mmCIF file of C-alpha atoms in Angstrom:
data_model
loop_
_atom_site.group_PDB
_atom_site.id
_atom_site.type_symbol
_atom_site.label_atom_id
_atom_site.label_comp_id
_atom_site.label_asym_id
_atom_site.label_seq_id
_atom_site.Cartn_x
_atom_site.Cartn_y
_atom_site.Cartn_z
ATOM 1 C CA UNK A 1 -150.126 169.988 186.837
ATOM 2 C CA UNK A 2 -149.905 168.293 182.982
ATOM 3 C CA UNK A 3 -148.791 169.346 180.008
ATOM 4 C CA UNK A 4 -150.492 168.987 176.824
ATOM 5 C CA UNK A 5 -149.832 169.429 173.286
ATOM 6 C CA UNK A 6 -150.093 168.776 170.079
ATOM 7 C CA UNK A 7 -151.332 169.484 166.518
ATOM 8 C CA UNK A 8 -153.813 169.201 163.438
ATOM 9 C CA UNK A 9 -153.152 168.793 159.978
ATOM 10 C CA UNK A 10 -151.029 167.414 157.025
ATOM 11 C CA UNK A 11 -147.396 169.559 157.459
ATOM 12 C CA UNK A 12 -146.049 171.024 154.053
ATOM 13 C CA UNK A 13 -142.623 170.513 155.566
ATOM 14 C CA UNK A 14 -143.028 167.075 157.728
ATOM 15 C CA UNK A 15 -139.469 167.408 159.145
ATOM 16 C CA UNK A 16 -139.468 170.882 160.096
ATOM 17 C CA UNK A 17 -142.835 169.585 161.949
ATOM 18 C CA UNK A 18 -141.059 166.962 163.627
ATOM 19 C CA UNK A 19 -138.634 168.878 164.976
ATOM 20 C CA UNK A 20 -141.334 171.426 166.106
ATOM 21 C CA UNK A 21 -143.449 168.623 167.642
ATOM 22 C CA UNK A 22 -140.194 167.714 169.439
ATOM 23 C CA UNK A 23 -139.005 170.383 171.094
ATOM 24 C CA UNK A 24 -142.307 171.302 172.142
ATOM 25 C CA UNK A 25 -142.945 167.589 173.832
ATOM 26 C CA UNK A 26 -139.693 167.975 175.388
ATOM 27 C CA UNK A 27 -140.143 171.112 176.866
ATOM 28 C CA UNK A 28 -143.803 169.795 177.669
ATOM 29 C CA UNK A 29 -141.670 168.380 180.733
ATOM 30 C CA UNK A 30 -141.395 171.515 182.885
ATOM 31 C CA UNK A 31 -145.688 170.404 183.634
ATOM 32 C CA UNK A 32 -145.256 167.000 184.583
ATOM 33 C CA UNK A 33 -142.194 164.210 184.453
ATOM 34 C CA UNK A 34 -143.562 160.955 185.838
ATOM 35 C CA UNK A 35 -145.407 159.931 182.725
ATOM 36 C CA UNK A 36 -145.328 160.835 178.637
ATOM 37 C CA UNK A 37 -147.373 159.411 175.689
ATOM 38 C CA UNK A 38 -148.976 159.963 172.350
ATOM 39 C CA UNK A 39 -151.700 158.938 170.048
ATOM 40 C CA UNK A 40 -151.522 159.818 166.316
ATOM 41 C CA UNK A 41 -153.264 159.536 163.096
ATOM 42 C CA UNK A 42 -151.617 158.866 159.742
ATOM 43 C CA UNK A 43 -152.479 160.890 156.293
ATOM 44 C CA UNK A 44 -154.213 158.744 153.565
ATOM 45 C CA UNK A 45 -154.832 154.789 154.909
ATOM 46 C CA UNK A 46 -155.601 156.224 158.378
ATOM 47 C CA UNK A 47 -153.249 154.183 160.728
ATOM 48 C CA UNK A 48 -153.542 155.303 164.184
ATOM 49 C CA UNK A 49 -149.968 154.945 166.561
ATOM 50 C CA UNK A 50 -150.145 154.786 170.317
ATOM 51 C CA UNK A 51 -147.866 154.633 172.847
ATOM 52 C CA UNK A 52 -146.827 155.854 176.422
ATOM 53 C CA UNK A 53 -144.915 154.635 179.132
ATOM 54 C CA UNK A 54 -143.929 155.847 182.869
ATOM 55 C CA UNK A 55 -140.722 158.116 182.092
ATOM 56 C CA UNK A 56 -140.164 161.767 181.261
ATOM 57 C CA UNK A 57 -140.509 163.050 177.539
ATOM 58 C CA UNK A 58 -137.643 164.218 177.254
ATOM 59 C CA UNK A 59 -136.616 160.338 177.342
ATOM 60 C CA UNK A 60 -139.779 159.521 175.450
ATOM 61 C CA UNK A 61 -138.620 161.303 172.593
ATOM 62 C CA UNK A 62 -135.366 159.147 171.939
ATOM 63 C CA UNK A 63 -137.434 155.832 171.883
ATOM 64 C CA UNK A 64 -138.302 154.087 168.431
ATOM 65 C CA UNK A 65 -141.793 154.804 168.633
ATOM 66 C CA UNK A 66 -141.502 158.627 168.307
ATOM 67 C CA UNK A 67 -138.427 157.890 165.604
ATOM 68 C CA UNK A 68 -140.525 156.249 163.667
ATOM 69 C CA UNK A 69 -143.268 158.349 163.700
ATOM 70 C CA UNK A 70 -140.600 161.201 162.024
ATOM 71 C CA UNK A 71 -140.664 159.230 158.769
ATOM 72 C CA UNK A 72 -144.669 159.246 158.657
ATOM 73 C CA UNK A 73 -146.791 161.410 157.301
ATOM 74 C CA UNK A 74 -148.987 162.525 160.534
ATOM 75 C CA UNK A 75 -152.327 164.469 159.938
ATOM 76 C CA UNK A 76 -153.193 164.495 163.699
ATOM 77 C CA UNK A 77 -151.065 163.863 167.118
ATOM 78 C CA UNK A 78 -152.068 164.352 170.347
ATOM 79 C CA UNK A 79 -149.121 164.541 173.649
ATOM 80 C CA UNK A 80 -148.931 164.143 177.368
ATOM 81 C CA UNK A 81 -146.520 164.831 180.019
ATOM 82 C CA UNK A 82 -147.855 163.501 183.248
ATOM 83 C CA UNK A 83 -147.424 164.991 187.180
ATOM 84 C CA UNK A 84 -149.143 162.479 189.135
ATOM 85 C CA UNK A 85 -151.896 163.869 191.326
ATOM 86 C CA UNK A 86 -152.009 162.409 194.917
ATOM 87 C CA UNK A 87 -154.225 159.455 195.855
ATOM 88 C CA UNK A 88 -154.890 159.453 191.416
ATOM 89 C CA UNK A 89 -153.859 156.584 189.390
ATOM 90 C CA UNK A 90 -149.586 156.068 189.903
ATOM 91 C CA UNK A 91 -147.917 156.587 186.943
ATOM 92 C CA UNK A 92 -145.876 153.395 187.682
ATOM 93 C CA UNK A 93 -149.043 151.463 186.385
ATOM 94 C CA UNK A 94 -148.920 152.541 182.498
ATOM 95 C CA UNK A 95 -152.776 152.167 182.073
ATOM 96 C CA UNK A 96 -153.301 154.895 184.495
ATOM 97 C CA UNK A 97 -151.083 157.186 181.832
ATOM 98 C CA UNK A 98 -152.346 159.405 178.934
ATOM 99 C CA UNK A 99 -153.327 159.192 176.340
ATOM 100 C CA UNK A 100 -156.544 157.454 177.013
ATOM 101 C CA UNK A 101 -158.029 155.928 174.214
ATOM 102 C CA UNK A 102 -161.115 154.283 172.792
ATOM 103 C CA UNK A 103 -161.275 150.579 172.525
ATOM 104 C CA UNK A 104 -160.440 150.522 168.376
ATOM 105 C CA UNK A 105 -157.842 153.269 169.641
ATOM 106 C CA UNK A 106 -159.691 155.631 167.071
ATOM 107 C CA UNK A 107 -160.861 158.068 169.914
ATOM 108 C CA UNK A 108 -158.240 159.826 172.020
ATOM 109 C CA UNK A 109 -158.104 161.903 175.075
ATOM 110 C CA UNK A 110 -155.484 164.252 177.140
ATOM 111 C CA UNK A 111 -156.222 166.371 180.119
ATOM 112 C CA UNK A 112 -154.334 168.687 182.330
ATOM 113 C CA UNK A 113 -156.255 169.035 185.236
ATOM 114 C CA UNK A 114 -158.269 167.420 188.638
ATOM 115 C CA UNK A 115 -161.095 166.597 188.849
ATOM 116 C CA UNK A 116 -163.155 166.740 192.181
ATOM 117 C CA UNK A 117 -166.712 165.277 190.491
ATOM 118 C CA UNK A 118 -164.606 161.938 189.784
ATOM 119 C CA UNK A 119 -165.693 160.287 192.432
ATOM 120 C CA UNK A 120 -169.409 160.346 191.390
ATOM 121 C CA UNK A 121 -168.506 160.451 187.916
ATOM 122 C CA UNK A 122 -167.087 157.292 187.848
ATOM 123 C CA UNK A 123 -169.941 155.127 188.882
ATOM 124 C CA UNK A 124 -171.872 156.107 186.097
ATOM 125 C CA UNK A 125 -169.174 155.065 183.321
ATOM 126 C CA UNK A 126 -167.319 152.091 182.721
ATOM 127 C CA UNK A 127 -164.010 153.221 184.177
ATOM 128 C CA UNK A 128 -160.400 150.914 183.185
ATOM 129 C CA UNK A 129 -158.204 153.093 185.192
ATOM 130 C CA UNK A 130 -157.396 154.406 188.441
ATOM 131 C CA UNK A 131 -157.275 158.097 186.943
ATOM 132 C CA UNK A 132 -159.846 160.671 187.026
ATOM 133 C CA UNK A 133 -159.053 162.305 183.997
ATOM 134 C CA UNK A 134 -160.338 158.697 182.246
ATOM 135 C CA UNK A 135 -164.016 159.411 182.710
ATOM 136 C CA UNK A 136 -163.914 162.664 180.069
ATOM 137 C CA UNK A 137 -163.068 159.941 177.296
ATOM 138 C CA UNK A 138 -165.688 157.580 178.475
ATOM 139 C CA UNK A 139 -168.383 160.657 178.795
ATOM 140 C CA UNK A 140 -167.033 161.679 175.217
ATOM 141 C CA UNK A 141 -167.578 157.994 173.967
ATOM 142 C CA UNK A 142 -170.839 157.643 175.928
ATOM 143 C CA UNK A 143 -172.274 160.334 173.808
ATOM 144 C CA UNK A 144 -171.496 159.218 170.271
ATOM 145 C CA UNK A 145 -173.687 156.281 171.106
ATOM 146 C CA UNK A 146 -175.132 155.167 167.469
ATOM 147 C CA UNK A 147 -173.914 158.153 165.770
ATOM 148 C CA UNK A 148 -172.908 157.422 162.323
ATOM 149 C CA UNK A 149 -168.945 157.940 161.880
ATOM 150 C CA UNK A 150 -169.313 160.020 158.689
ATOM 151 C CA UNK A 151 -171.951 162.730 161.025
ATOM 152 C CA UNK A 152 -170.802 166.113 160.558
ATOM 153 C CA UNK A 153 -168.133 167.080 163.942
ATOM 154 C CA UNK A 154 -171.269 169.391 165.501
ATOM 155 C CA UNK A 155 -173.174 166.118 165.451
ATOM 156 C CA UNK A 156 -170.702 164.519 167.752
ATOM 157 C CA UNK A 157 -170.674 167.062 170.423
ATOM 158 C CA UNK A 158 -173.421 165.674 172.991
ATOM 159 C CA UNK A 159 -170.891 164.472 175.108
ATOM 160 C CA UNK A 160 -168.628 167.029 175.426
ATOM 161 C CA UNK A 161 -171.933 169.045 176.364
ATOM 162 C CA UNK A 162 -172.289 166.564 179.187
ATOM 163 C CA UNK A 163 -168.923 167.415 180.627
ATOM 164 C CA UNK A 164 -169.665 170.872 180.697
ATOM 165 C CA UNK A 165 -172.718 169.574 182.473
ATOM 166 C CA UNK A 166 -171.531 167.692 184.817
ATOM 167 C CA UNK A 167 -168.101 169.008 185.872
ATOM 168 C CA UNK A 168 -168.747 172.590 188.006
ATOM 169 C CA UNK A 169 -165.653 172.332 190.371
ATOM 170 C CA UNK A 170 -162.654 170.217 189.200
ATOM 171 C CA UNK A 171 -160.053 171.711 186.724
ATOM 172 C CA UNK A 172 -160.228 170.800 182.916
ATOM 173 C CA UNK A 173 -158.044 171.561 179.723
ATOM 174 C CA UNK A 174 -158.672 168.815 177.471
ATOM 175 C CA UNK A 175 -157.941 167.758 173.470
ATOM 176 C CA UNK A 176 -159.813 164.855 172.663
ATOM 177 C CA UNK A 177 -158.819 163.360 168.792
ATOM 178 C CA UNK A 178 -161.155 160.773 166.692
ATOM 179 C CA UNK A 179 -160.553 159.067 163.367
ATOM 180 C CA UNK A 180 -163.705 157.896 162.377
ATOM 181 C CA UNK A 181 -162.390 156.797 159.203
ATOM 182 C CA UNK A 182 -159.019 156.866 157.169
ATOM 183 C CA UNK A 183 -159.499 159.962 155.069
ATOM 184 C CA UNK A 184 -162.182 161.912 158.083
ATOM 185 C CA UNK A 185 -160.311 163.026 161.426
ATOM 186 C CA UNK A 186 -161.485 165.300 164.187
ATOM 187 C CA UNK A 187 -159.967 167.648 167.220
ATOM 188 C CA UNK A 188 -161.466 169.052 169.618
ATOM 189 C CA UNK A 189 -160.162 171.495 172.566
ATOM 190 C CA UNK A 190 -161.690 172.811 175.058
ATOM 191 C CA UNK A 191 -160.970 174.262 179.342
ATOM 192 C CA UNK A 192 -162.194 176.031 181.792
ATOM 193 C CA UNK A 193 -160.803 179.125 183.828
ATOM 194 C CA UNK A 194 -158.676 176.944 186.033
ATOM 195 C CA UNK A 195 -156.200 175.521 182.936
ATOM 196 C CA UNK A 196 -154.564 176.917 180.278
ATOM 197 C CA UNK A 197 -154.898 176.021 176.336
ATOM 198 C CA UNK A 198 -153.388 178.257 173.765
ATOM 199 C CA UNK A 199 -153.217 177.463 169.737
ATOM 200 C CA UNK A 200 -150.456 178.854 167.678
ATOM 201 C CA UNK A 201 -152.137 179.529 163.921
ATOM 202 C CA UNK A 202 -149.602 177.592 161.413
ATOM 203 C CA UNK A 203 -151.511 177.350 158.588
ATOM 204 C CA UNK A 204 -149.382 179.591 156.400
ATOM 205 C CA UNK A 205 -146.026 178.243 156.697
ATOM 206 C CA UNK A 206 -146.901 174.524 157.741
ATOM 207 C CA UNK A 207 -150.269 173.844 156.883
ATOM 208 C CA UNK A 208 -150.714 172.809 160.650
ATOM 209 C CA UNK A 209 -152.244 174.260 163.763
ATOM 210 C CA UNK A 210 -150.143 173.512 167.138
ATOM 211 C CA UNK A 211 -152.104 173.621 170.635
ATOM 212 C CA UNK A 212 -150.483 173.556 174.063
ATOM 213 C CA UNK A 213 -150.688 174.074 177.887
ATOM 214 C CA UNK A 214 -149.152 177.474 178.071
ATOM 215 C CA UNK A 215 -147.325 179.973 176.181
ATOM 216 C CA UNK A 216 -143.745 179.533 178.270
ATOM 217 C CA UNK A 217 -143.664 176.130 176.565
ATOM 218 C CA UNK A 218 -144.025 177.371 173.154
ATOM 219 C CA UNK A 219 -141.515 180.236 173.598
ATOM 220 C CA UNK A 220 -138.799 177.689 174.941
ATOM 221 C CA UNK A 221 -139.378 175.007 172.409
ATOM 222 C CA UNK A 222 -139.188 177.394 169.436
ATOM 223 C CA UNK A 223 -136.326 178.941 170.834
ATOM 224 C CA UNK A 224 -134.786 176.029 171.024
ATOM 225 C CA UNK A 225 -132.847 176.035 167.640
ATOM 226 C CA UNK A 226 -131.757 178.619 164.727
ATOM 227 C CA UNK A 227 -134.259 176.728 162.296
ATOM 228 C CA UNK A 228 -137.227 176.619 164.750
ATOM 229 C CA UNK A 229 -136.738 180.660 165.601
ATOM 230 C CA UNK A 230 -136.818 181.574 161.925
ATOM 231 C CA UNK A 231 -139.738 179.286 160.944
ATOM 232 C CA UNK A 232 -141.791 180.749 163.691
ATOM 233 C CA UNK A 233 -141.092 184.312 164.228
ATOM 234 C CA UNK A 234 -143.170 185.331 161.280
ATOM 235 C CA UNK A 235 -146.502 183.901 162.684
ATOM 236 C CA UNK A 236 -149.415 186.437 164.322
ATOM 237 C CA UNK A 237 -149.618 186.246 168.309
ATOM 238 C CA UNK A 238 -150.179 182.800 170.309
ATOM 239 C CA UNK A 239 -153.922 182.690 170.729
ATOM 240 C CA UNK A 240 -155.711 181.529 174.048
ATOM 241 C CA UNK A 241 -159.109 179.203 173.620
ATOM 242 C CA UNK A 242 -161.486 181.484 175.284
ATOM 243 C CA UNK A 243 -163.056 179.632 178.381
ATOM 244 C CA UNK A 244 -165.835 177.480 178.262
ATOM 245 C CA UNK A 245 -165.888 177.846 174.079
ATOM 246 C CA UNK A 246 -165.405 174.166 171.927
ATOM 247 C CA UNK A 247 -162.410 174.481 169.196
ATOM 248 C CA UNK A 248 -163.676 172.285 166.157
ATOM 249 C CA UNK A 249 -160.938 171.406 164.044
#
């Protein structure tokens, strides 16, 4: 089990956001502790920030990376808290850690799941890790090919459409972020019946929309101080990606 999270859009209070972001990467923990990264896109010139390493999130969040990133104005940030599977990529090697990422680092992926068509899978892409969850990125890349960067987000979706295709057994909940260019970003979430994905609707009060693994997470990280509770209470129910749709944001 992983835990993934993360969010979409420019905040209309950024440090209100990055305490929100926080908490809910730290709590993130309780679905996985041997790895934690992040991948994130920066409003107006389009800088992208990566970074993950083999340690819990909870630590993650007190390194300079994710410091720094409190004093930027984010449009897009995808997290990770890895549980190793067995016989699947050790955490101890970094490159076997999400995010995975495109070689320009303008494509991103997360995943909380296993999957059992890897095997097969990954003689048919060009593979950099020991990790299964890996070959979703390259399918995702695979089926850009020479599709323009400024193509409407429908345009881009062949390869997502050959994930469906392909994977039948193994376990998927997946968020896959692109910046095509500085001012043009995409999201897109998707799982099947054996993972969770849920989407809290911030819009109103932050100008943001938050996904996650699972509602326990959200309830503990906005619990988790007097400024968080008050911020949050007000917004409609979580809401749960319905299986096997694609989330366009």
């Amino acid at each position: 089990m992983c835990g993934i999270a993360g969010f979409i859009g420019r905040s209309k209070k950024p440090k209100l956001s990055y305490e929100l972001m926080s908490s809910l990467f730290e709590y993130l923990e309780i679905r996985g502790t041997d790895a934690a990264g992040v991948w994130a896109t920066e409003t107006g010139d389009g800088r992208v920030f990566y970074h993950k390493e083999p340690i819990r999130s909870s630590d993650f969040i007190k390194k300079p990376f994710w410091q720094k990133l409190g004093k930027i104005k984010l449009n897009m940030l995808l997290a990770h808290a890895r549980a190793t599977s067995t016989g699947n990529g050790h955490a101890s090697v970094n490159s076997n850690n999400h995010p995975f990422v495109s070689q320009d680092k303008r494509i991103a992926m997360v995943h909380n799941g296993t999957l059992s068509e890897f095997q097969y899978l990954k003689d048919r892409y060009q593979i950099l890790s020991e990790t299964d969850s890996e070959v979703l990125l390259r399918m995702y890349e695979h089926g850009l090919g020479d599709t323009p960067d400024d193509e409407e987000p429908e345009d881009r979706l062949k390869g997502i459409k050959d994930i469906w295709s392909y994977i039948s057994e193994g376990a998927m909940a997946v968020a896959v972020g692109e910046r095509p260019h500085p001012n043009i970003r995409y999201l897109f979430l998707f799982h099947n019946a054996k993972r969770p994905l849920w989407v809290a609707d911030l819009r109103k009060p932050l100008g943001q929309l938050f996904f996650f693994s699972s509602p326990d997470v959200w309830y503990q990280a906005t619990s988790s101080s007097t400024q968080l509770k008050r911020s949050c209470a007000s917004i409609p129910d979580l809401i749960e990606i319905p299986v096997s749709q694609v989330w366009v944001l």
